[in-house]
mmCIF file of C-alpha atoms in Angstrom:
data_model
loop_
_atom_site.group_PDB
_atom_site.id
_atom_site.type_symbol
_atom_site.label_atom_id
_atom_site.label_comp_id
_atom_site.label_asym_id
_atom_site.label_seq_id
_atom_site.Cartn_x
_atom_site.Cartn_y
_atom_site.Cartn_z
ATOM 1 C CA UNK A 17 13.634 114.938 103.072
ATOM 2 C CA UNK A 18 14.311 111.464 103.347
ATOM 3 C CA UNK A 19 17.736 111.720 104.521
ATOM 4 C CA UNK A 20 16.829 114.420 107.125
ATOM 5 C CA UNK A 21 14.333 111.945 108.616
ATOM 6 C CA UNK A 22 16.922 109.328 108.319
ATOM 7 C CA UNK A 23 19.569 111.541 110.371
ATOM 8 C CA UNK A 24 17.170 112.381 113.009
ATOM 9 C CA UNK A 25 15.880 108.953 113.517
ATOM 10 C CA UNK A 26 19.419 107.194 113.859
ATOM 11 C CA UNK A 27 19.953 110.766 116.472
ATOM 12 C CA UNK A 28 16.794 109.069 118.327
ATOM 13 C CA UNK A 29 18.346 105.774 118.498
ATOM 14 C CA UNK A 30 21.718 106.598 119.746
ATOM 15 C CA UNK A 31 20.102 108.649 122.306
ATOM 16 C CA UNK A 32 18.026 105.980 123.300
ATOM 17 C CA UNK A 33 21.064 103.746 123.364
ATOM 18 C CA UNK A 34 22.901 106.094 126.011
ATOM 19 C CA UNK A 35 19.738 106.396 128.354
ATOM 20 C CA UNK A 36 18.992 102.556 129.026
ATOM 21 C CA UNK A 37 23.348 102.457 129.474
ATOM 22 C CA UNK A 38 23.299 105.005 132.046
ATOM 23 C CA UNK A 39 19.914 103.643 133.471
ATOM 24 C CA UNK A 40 21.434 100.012 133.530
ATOM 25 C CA UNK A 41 24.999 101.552 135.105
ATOM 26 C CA UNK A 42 22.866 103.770 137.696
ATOM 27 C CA UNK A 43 21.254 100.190 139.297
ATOM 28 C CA UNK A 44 23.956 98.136 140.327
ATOM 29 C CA UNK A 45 24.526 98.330 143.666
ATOM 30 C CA UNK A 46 27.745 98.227 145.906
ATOM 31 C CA UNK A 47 30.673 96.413 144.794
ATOM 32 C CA UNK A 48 30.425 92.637 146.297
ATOM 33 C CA UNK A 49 33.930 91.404 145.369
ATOM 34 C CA UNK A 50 37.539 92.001 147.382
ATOM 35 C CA UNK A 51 38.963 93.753 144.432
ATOM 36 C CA UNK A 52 36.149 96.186 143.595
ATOM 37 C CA UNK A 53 36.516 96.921 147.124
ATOM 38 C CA UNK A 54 39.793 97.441 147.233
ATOM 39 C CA UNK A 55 39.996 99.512 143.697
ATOM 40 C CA UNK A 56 37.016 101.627 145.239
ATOM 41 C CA UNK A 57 38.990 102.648 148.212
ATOM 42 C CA UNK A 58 42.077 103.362 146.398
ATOM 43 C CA UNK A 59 40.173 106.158 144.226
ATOM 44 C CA UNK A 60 38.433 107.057 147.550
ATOM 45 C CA UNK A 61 41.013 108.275 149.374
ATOM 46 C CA UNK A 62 42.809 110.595 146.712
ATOM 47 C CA UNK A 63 39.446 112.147 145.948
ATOM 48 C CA UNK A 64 39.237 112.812 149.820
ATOM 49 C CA UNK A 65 42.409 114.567 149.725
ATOM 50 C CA UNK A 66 41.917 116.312 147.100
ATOM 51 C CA UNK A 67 38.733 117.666 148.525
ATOM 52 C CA UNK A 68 40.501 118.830 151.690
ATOM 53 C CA UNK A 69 43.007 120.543 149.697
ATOM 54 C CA UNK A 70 40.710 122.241 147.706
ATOM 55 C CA UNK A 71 39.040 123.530 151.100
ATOM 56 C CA UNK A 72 42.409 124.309 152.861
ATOM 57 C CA UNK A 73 42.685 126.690 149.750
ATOM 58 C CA UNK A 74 39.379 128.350 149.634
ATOM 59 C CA UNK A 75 39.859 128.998 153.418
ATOM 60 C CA UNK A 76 43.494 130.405 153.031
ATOM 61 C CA UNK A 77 44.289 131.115 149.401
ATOM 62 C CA UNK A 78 47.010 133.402 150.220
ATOM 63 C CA UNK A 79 48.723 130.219 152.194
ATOM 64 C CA UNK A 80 49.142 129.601 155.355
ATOM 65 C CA UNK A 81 49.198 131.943 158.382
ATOM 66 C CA UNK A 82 51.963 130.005 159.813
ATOM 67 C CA UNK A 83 54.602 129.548 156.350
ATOM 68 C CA UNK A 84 56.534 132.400 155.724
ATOM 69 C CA UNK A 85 57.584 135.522 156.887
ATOM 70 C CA UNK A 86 54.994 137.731 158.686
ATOM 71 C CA UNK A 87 54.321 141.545 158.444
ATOM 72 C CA UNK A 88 54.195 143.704 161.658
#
């Protein structure tokens, strides 16, 4: 009984742990420095292309209209 007690209280803690890191990582604000700045908009704009790509297949998922040959 002991050990079960044990488990769950060390479970408690860890979870504890997590919350005030993601709580702590969810406050900072922007990035102040050049290179934050510049490593923020060098994941930026793959993520933004990748979102439009994901879009020009949802709208077209067979491909393009204008690629290929075209049935009459």
């Amino acid at each position: 009984m002991g050990a079960f007690v044990a488990l769950l209280a060390g479970i408690g803690a860890v979870s504890a742990w997590c919350a005030v890191v993601l709580i702590r990582r969810g406050r900072r604000g922007a990035t102040e420095n050049a290179d934050g700045l510049l490593i923020e908009q060098a994941a930026r704009l793959p993520a933004q292309q990748s979102r439009n790509e994901g879009r020009d297949f949802r709208a077209h998922p067979q491909g393009r209209r204008s690629s290929g040959p075209r049935r009459h």
